Amino acid sequence: MSAYVLGGGVAGIAAAFALRARGHEVTLLEARGWLGGRAFSRPDARLAGDLDNGPHVLLGCYSEFRTLLRRIGTEDGFARPEALRVRFRDPGGRAGELRLPALHPVLGFPLGALRCRPLTLGGRLRLVCGGLAALLPVRATQPLAAWLRRHHQDGDPSRYFWTPLCRAVMNADPAEVSAKLFLATLRRALGSGARGMAIWTAARPWQELLGAPAERALRAAGVSVRGHARVVSATCAEGRVQTLHLGDGETLALGRDQTVVSALPWHGFARLFPGACGPAAARLEGAPIVTAHFTLPATAAPRDEGPIVALVDGAPFHFLCRRPGDAAERFALLSGGDPGLGAAPAPEIEAAARAQLRRHYPEADAAAGVVRVVREARATAKFTPEVAEARVAPGPVPGLANLLVCGDWTATGLPSTLEGAALSARMACG
Ligand SMILES: Cc1cc2nc3c(=O)[nH]c(=O)nc-3n(C[C@H](O)[C@H](O)[C@H](O)COP(=O)(O)OP(=O)(O)OC[C@H]3O[C@@H](n4cnc5c(N)ncnc54)[C@H](O)[C@@H]3O)c2cc1C
């Protein structure tokens, strides 16, 4: 048996390993010259170093993605705290934090929430109740904002906890996304021990943690990895994929025992297999992530408060992120799911980033240094309650006997994340 895997992101890499382990001859076709998909870094002359396309974080409970990291030997390239710790910055510069003790989150969350400093006592008690309510069943049609209102989480619990967490996990505002999907991730984290809720941050550029080591490990496992191999069209007939056409004019004809695994993003899949994608993939929209990478003189930079700081009521930027081990003068502001910013010109984004740095860090000299803007227009799929319920299942595609599909947008029960992508590959090919 042999298989073509289309796309060398997390899902494609994990699918290629899974198929190879089952004895298939595997060829991975990737459009770009490197693997890693939406989590990558490239050298940047202006900032004199490797620049991530955007900061990626994981939760300790991302077990499928961690299995992939162990397979390629890079799990130790992340800062791995013992429990959840998130810092906050209010507009005006007041700092605070939510820090859970290293106990099982069922105990640790209430204890941490009760000590969460910027919140009033009433806000802290409501947050504890919200954490407990997250364990109850939830209606599939409910947006997260409605769930928050129903469980009295408006105001401080939402500003300091739920909204930043929703931006981090779903890359959107709570009004836009499925409560069920968001709470599925939270429940997984709550159920997997103190370390499962901890936020892991990459201590090295993503190309060193994912793309390059994955390519080496795939080749060592006997997978044929072909870069610059964009599949531009596919011919389907008699209920099968018959040929794949590459951008350089090459045609790959598929024999009876050959399978195609699509690990493309939703828009790539819909373009290649328009009849097979169903209404869900056709209706899926992307949400952008915009990152403003700062390099300020040491005296002008904000103090290092850890890898992630949630910017409370922050707009258009929601987090300040630092790579552990980087000099204090290097950091990034990240905007998740703001469609206006995704389409704005770079100078406008830079001006917005500097203005916001001034608001949340009045002590920094926001006018100094260099800012490099990176935009990812379709960083994640946006799962409204309606779209979330209509996702395509990872696995065989109805009507095409030799086509399987996976990717972070397929129906894994998780949002569009590194973990969702890795899980989809196991569901489709494991
Ligand atoms: C800036 C940014 C920040 C993010 N932050 C986080 C985070 O903090 N935590 C988290 O869990 N997730 C985060 N995500 C989302 C996460 O990166 C994705 O969910 C995950 O990487 C998707 O993996 P995938 O393999 O499903 O798809 P992709 O990574 O999109 O992989 C698809 C691959 O297919 C290739 N391809 C496309 N078309 C073709 C074609 N026609 N022929 C051949 N190859 C093709 C692409 O080049 C790509 O390599 C972030 C995403 C971005 C962009």
Coordinates of C-alpha atoms and ligand atoms in Angstrom, one line a residue, residues 5-13 29-32 34-40 52-59 62 65 168-169 171 206 210 229-233 246 263-269 271-272 287-291 334 374-381 406-409 415-422 424, ligand 1:
V5 CA -0.1 13.0 2.1
L6 CA -1.0 16.5 1.0
G7 CA 0.4 19.2 3.3
G8 CA 3.3 19.2 5.7
G9 CA 1.8 21.0 8.7
V10 CA 1.2 19.3 12.1
A11 CA -1.6 17.1 10.7
G12 CA 0.3 16.0 7.6
I13 CA 3.5 15.3 9.6
L29 CA 3.8 16.7 -0.8
E30 CA 4.2 20.2 0.7
A31 CA 3.7 23.4 -1.3
R32 CA 6.4 25.4 0.6
W34 CA 9.7 23.8 4.5
L35 CA 7.5 21.8 6.9
G36 CA 5.5 23.1 9.9
G37 CA 2.5 24.6 8.2
R38 CA 1.0 27.4 10.2
A39 CA 3.7 27.1 13.0
F40 CA 7.0 28.2 11.5
D52 CA 8.1 33.2 14.4
N53 CA 5.1 33.7 12.2
G54 CA 3.4 34.3 15.5
P55 CA 3.8 33.1 19.1
H56 CA 2.3 29.7 19.6
V57 CA 1.5 28.3 23.0
L58 CA 0.3 24.9 24.1
L59 CA -1.4 23.5 27.2
Y62 CA -2.1 18.6 24.5
F65 CA 0.9 17.1 19.9
A168 CA -5.9 32.1 23.3
V169 CA -7.8 28.9 22.6
N171 CA -8.7 33.0 18.5
W206 CA 9.4 27.1 15.7
L210 CA 8.8 21.4 14.4
A229 CA 5.3 20.4 -4.4
R230 CA 2.0 22.3 -4.6
V231 CA -1.0 20.2 -5.7
V232 CA -2.9 22.5 -8.0
S233 CA -5.7 20.2 -9.0
L246 CA 1.5 19.6 -9.3
A263 CA -3.9 17.4 5.5
L264 CA -4.6 20.8 3.8
P265 CA -6.3 23.7 5.5
W266 CA -10.1 23.9 4.8
H267 CA -9.8 26.4 2.0
G268 CA -7.1 24.2 0.2
F269 CA -9.3 21.1 0.6
R271 CA -10.4 24.1 -3.8
L272 CA -9.0 20.7 -4.6
A287 CA -9.6 34.3 11.8
P288 CA -6.4 36.3 11.6
I289 CA -3.5 36.6 14.0
V290 CA -1.4 39.7 13.8
T291 CA 1.9 40.0 15.6
L334 CA -0.4 39.6 19.6
V374 CA 3.6 39.7 10.7
R375 CA 0.1 38.9 9.5
E376 CA -1.6 35.6 9.2
A377 CA -5.0 36.2 7.6
R378 CA -6.3 32.7 8.1
A379 CA -4.4 31.6 11.2
T380 CA -7.3 29.5 12.6
A381 CA -10.7 28.3 11.5
C406 CA -7.6 15.5 8.4
G407 CA -6.5 18.9 9.7
D408 CA -7.3 21.2 12.5
W409 CA -10.6 22.2 11.0
P415 CA -10.8 24.0 18.3
S416 CA -8.4 24.8 15.5
T417 CA -5.2 24.2 17.4
L418 CA -1.9 22.3 17.3
E419 CA -3.6 19.6 19.4
G420 CA -6.6 19.5 17.1
A421 CA -4.4 19.0 14.1
A422 CA -2.4 16.2 15.7
S424 CA -7.2 14.7 13.6
Ligands
LIG1 C1 0.2 33.1 14.0 C2 -0.4 31.8 14.5 C3 -0.5 31.6 15.9 C4 -1.1 30.4 16.4 N1 -1.2 30.2 17.7 C5 -1.6 29.0 18.2 C6 -1.4 28.7 19.5 O1 -0.9 29.5 20.3 N2 -1.8 27.4 19.9 C7 -2.3 26.5 19.1 O2 -2.6 25.4 19.5 N3 -2.5 26.8 17.7 C8 -2.2 28.0 17.3 N4 -2.3 28.4 16.0 C9 -3.0 27.4 15.1 C10 -2.1 26.2 14.7 O3 -1.0 26.7 14.1 C11 -2.9 25.4 13.6 O4 -4.1 24.9 14.2 C12 -2.1 24.2 13.2 O5 -0.8 24.5 12.9 C13 -2.8 23.6 11.9 O6 -2.1 22.5 11.4 P1 -2.6 21.7 10.1 O7 -1.6 20.7 9.8 O8 -4.0 21.3 10.3 O9 -2.7 22.8 9.0 P2 -1.5 23.7 8.3 O10 -0.5 24.0 9.4 O11 -2.2 24.8 7.6 O12 -0.8 22.8 7.3 C14 -1.2 22.6 6.0 C15 0.0 22.5 5.0 O13 -0.5 22.3 3.7 C16 0.3 23.1 2.8 N5 -0.5 23.3 1.6 C17 -1.5 24.1 1.4 N6 -2.0 24.0 0.2 C18 -1.3 23.0 -0.4 C19 -1.3 22.4 -1.7 N7 -2.2 22.8 -2.6 N8 -0.4 21.4 -2.0 C20 0.5 21.0 -1.1 N9 0.6 21.6 0.2 C21 -0.3 22.6 0.5 C22 0.6 24.4 3.6 O14 1.8 25.0 3.1 C23 0.8 23.8 5.0 O15 2.2 23.5 5.2 C24 -1.8 29.5 15.5 C25 -1.7 29.8 14.1 C26 -1.1 30.9 13.6 C27 -1.0 31.2 12.2

